Short mmCIF file of C-alpha atoms and ligand atoms in Angstrom, two decimals:
data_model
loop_
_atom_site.label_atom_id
_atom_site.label_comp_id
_atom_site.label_asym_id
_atom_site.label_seq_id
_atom_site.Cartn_x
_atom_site.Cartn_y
_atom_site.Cartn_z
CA UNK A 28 5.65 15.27 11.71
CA UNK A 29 2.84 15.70 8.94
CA UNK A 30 3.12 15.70 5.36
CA UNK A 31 6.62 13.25 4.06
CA UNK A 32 7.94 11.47 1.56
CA UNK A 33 7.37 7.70 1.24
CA UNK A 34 11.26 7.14 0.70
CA UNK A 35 11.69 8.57 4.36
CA UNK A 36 9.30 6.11 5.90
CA UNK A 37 10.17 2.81 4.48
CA UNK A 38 14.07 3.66 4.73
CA UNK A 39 13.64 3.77 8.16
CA UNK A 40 11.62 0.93 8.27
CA UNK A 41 14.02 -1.10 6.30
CA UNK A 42 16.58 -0.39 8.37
CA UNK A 43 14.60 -1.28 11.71
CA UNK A 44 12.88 -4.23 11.25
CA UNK A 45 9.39 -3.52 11.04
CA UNK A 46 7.13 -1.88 8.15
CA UNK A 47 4.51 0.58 7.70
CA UNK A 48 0.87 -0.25 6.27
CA UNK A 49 -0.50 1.13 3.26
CA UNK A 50 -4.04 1.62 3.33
CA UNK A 51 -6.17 2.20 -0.02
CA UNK A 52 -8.50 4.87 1.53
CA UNK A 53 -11.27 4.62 -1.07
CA UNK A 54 -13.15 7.16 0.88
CA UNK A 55 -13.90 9.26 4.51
CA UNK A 56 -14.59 6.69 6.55
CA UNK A 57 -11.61 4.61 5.64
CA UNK A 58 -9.38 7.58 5.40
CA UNK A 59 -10.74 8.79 9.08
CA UNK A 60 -10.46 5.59 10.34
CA UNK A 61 -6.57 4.94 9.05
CA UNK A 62 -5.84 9.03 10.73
CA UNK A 63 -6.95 7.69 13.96
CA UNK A 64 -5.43 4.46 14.16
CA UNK A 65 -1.91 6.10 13.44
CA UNK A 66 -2.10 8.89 15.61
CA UNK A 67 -3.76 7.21 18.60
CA UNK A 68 -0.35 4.32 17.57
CA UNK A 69 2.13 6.41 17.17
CA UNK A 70 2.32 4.97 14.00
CA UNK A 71 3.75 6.53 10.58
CA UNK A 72 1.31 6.00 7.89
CA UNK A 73 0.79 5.83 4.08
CA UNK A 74 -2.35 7.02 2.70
CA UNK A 75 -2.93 5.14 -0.61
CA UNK A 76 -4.88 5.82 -3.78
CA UNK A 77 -5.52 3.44 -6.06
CA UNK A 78 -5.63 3.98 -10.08
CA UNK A 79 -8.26 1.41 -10.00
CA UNK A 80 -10.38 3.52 -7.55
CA UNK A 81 -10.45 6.60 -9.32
CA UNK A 82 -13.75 5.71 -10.36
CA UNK A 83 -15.24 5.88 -6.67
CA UNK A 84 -13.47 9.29 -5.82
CA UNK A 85 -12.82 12.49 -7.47
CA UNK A 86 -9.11 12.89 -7.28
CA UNK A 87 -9.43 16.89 -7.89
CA UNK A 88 -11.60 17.44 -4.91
CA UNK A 89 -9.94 14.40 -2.41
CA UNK A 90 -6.25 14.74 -2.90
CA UNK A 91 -6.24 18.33 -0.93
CA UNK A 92 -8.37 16.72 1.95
CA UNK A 93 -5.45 13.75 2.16
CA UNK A 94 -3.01 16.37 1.66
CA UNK A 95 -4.44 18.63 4.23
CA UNK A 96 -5.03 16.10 6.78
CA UNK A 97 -1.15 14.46 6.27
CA UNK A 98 -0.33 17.96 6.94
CA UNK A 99 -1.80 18.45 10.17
CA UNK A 100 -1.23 14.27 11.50
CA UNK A 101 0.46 13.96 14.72
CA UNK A 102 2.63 11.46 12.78
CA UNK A 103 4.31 10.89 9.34
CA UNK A 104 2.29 10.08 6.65
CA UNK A 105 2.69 9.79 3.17
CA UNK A 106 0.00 10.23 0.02
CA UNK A 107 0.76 7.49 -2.16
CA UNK A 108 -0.68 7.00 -5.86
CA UNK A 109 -1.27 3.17 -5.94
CA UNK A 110 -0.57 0.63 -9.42
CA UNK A 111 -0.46 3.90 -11.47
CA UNK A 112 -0.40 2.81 -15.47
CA UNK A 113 -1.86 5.99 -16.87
CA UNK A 114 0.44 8.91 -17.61
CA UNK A 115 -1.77 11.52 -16.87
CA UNK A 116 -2.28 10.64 -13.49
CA UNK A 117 1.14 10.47 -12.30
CA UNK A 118 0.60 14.22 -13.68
CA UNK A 119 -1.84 14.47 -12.05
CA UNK A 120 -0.82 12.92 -8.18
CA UNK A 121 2.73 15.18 -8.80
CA UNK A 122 0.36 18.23 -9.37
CA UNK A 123 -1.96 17.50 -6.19
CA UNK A 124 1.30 17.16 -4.17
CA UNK A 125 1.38 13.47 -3.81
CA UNK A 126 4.86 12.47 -2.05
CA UNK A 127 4.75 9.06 -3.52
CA UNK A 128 4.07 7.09 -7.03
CA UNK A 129 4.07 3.36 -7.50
CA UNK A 130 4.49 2.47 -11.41
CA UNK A 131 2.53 -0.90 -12.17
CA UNK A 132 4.36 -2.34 -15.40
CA UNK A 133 4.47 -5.83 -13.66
CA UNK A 134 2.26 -7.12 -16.59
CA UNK A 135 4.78 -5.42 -19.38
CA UNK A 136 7.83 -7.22 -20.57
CA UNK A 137 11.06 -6.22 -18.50
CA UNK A 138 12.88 -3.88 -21.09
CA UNK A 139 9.59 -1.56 -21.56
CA UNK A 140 8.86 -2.17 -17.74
CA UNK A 141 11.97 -0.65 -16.75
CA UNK A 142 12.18 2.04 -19.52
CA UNK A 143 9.08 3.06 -18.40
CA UNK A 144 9.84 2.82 -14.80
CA UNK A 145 13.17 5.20 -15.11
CA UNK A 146 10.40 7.60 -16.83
CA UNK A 147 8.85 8.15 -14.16
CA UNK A 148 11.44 7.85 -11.85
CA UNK A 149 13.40 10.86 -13.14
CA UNK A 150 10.05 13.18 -13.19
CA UNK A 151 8.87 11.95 -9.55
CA UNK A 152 12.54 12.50 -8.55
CA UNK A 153 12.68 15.80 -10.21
CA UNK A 154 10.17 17.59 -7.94
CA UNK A 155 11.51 15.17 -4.69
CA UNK A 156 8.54 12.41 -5.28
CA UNK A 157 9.58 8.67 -4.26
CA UNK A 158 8.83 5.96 -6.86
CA UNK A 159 7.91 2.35 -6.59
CA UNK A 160 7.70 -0.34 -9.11
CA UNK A 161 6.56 -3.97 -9.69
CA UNK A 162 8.51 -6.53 -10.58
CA UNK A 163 6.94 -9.68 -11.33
CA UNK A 164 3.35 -9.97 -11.00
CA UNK A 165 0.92 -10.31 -7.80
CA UNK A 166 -2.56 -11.29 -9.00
CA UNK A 167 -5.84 -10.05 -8.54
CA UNK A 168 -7.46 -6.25 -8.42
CA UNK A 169 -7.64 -4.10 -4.71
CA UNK A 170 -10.47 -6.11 -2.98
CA UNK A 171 -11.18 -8.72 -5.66
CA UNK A 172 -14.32 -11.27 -4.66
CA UNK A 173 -13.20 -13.90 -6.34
CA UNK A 174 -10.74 -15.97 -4.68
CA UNK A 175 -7.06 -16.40 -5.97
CA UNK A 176 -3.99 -17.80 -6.18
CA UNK A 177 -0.28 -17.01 -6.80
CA UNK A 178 1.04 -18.20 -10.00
CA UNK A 179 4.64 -18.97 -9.19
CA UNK A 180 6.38 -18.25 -12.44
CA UNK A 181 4.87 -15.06 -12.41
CA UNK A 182 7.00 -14.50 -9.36
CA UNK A 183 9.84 -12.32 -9.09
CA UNK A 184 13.70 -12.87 -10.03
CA UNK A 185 16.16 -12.13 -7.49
CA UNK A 186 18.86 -11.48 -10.53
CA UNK A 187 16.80 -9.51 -12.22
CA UNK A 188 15.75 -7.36 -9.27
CA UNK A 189 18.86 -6.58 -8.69
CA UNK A 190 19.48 -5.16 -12.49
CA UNK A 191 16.20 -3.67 -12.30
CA UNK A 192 16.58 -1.78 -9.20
CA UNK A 193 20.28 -0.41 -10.53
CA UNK A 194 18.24 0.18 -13.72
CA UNK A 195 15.84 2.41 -12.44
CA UNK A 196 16.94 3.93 -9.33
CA UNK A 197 13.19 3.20 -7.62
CA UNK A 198 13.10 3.80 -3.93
CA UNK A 199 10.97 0.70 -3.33
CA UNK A 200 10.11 -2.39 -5.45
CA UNK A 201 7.16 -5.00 -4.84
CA UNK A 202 7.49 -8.17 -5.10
CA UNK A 203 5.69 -11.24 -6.09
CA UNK A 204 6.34 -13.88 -3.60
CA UNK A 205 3.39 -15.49 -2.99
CA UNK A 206 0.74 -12.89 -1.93
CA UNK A 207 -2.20 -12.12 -3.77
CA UNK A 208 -4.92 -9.32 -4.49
CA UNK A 209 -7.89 -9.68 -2.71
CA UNK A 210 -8.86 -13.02 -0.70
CA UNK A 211 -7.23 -16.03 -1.22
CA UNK A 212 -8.05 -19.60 -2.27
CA UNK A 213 -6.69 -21.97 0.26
CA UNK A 214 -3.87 -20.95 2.58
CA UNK A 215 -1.20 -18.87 0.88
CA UNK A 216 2.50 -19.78 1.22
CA UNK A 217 5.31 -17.04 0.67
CA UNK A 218 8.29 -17.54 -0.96
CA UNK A 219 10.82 -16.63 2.10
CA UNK A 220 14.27 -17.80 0.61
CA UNK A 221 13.30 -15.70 -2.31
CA UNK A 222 12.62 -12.79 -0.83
CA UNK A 223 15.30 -13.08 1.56
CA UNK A 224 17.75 -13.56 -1.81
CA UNK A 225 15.85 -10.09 -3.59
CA UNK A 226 16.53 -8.59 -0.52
CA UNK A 227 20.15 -9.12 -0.64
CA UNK A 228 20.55 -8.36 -4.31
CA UNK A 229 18.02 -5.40 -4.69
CA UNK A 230 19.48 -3.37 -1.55
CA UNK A 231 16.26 -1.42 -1.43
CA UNK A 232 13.31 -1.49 1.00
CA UNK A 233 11.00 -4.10 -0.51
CA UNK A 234 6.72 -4.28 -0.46
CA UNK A 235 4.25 -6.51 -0.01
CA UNK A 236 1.18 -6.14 -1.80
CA UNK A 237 -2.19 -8.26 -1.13
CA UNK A 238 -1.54 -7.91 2.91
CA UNK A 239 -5.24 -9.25 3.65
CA UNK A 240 -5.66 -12.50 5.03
CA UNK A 241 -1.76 -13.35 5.59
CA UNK A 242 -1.53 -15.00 8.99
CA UNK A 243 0.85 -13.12 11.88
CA UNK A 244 4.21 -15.36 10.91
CA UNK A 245 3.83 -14.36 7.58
CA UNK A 246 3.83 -10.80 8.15
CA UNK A 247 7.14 -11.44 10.64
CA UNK A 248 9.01 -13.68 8.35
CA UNK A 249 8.66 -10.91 5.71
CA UNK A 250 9.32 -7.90 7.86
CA UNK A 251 12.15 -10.29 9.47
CA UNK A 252 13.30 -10.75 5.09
CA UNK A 253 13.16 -7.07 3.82
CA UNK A 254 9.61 -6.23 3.21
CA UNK A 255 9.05 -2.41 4.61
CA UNK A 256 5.90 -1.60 3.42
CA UNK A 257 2.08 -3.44 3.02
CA UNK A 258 -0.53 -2.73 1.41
CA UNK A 259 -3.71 -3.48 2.65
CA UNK A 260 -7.71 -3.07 1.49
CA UNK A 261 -9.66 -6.25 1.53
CA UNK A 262 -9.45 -6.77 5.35
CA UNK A 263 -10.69 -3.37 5.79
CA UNK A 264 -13.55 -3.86 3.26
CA UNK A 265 -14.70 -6.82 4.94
CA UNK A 266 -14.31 -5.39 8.19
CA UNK A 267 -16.19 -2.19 7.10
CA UNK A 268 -18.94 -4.45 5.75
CA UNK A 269 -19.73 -6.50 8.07
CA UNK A 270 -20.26 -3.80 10.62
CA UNK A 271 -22.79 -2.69 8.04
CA UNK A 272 -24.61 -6.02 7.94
CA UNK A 273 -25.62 -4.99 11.80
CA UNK A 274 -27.36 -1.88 10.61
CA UNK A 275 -30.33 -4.30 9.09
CA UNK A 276 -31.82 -5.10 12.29
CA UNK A 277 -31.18 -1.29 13.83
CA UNK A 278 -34.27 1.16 14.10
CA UNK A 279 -35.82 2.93 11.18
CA UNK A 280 -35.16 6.18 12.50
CA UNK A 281 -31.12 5.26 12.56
CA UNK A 282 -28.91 7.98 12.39
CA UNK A 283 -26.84 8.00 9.04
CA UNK A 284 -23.97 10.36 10.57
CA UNK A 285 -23.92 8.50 13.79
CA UNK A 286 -23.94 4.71 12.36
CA UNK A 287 -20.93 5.73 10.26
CA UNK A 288 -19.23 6.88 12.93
CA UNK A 289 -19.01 3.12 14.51
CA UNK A 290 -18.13 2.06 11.02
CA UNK A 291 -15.14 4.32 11.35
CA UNK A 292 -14.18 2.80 14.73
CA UNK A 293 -14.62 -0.79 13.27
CA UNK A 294 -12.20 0.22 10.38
CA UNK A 295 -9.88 1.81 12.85
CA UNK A 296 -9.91 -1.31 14.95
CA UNK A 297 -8.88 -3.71 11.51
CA UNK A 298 -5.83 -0.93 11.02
CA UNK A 299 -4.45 -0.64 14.12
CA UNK A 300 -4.49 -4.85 14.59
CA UNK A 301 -2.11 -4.57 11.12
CA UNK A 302 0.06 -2.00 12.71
CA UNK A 303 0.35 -4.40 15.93
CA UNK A 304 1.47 -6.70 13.68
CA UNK A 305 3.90 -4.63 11.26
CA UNK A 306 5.63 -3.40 14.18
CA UNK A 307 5.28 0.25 13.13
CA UNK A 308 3.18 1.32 16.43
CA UNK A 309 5.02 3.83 18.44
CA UNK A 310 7.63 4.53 15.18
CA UNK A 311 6.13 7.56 14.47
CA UNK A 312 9.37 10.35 14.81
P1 13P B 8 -5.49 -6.45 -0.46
O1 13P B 8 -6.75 -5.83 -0.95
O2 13P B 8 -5.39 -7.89 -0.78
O3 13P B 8 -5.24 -6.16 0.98
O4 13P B 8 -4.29 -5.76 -1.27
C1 13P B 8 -4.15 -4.37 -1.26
C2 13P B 8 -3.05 -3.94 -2.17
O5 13P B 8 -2.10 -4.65 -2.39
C3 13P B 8 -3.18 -2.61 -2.81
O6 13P B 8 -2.15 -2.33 -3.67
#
């Protein structure tokens, strides 16, 4: 069990039908909460870190807490570095012992997306670090307010997928099929023939970012169409937040420690209903 690559996970997932959550743990209590809902599921896992939420956590003095407590799970989990851009911290996520790095040059043209991609793929693969990429663009930042919507011809090319993936030699590519950051404007509608067509010209396991607010047959026609891995933060916000509405009416006297702990449990509850869903619980080997 414990500490493993992110290759190892969604290759099995691929290969099973079903795919494992990625959770942006921002912090603790979302971190905590993600632990528990894999081990007490049976679940593998995949602890992410966002670029974007670098700002909210010092990666120097969180990375050997994720590390530590992958290392000691029950269950498989990997320590991903989410929509990396900036050279330095792909540095710096190979450095902290990160098993996984996701390269974000969806918003690049495809020549310097790809040569940029292989970049990274042959120092991640170097020191046995999976890689995945973006091709095509899903919109909207890791727990965006402001509603969105998918902007079809920013949506990925099964052709060019297929060249990309050769290209590159990722372990994993997202896709842009209809999903978005954040919450969504209106009911969203994926893209199932393409995906189904990426998945038979790209060969590798394929991810779903923006995995908040997707109703049940969504998540089963992807899983059913090649998608082994989704990413999810905004449900958990939300979740996390509204438990923290109840704490206006609570006493003044309120334990900090205590309340936190139920915050945990909410969060814990929103992870393990995704895992339901994904198929992964009871996966964990
Ligand atoms: P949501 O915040 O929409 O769940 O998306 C998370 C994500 O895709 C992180 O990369």
């Amino acid at each position: 069990m414990a500490l493993v690559s992110l290759k190892q996970l969604v290759d099995d997932a691929f290969q099973n039908g079903y795919a494992v959550g990625a959770f942006n743990v921002v912090n603790m209590e979302i971190l905590q909460a993600a632990l528990k809902a894999a081990e007490e599921n049976k679940s593998p896992l995949i602890l992410a870190v966002a670029e974007s939420h670098l700002g909210l956590l010092d990666l120097d003095q969180y990375a050997p807490i994720l590390l530590r407590a992958a290392q000691q799970a029950s269950v498989p989990v990997a320590v991903h570095l989410d929509h990396g851009q900036v050279f330095s911290n792909f540095i710096k996520a190979l450095r902290c012992g990160f098993t996984s790095v996701m390269f974000d040059g969806s918003t690049l043209p495809y020549e310097e997306n790809a040569a940029k991609t292989k970049e990274i793929v042959r120092m991640a693969h170097a020191v046995g670090v999976s890689v995945e990429a973006e091709l095509g663009h899903v919109t909207g930042g890791e727990g965006d307010a402001s509603p969105g919507v998918a902007d079809p011809t920013l949506f990925t090319d099964p052709e060019e997928a297929q060249q990309f993936v050769q290209e590159t030699g990722i372990d994993a590519l997202a896709v842009a099929v209809g999903s978005v950051h954040g919450i969504y404007k209106g009911t969203p509608e994926l893209d199932i023939p393409r995906l189904a067509r990426i998945r038979e010209l790209a060969g590798v396991p394929l991810v779903l970012h923006g995995g908040s607010g997707l109703s049940d047959d969504d998540f089963r026609q992807a899983i059913a169409n090649g998608i082994a891995k989704i990413n999810v933060y905004t449900d958990l916000s939300q979740a996390a937040m509204a438990k923290i509405r109840t704490a206006q009416g609570m006493p003044q006297n309120t334990d900090f420690g205590q309340f936190m702990a139920q915050v945990v449990d909410t969060i814990k509850e929103a992870v393990t209903e995704k895992m339901r869903i994904f198929g992964s619980v009871g996966k964990a080997k």
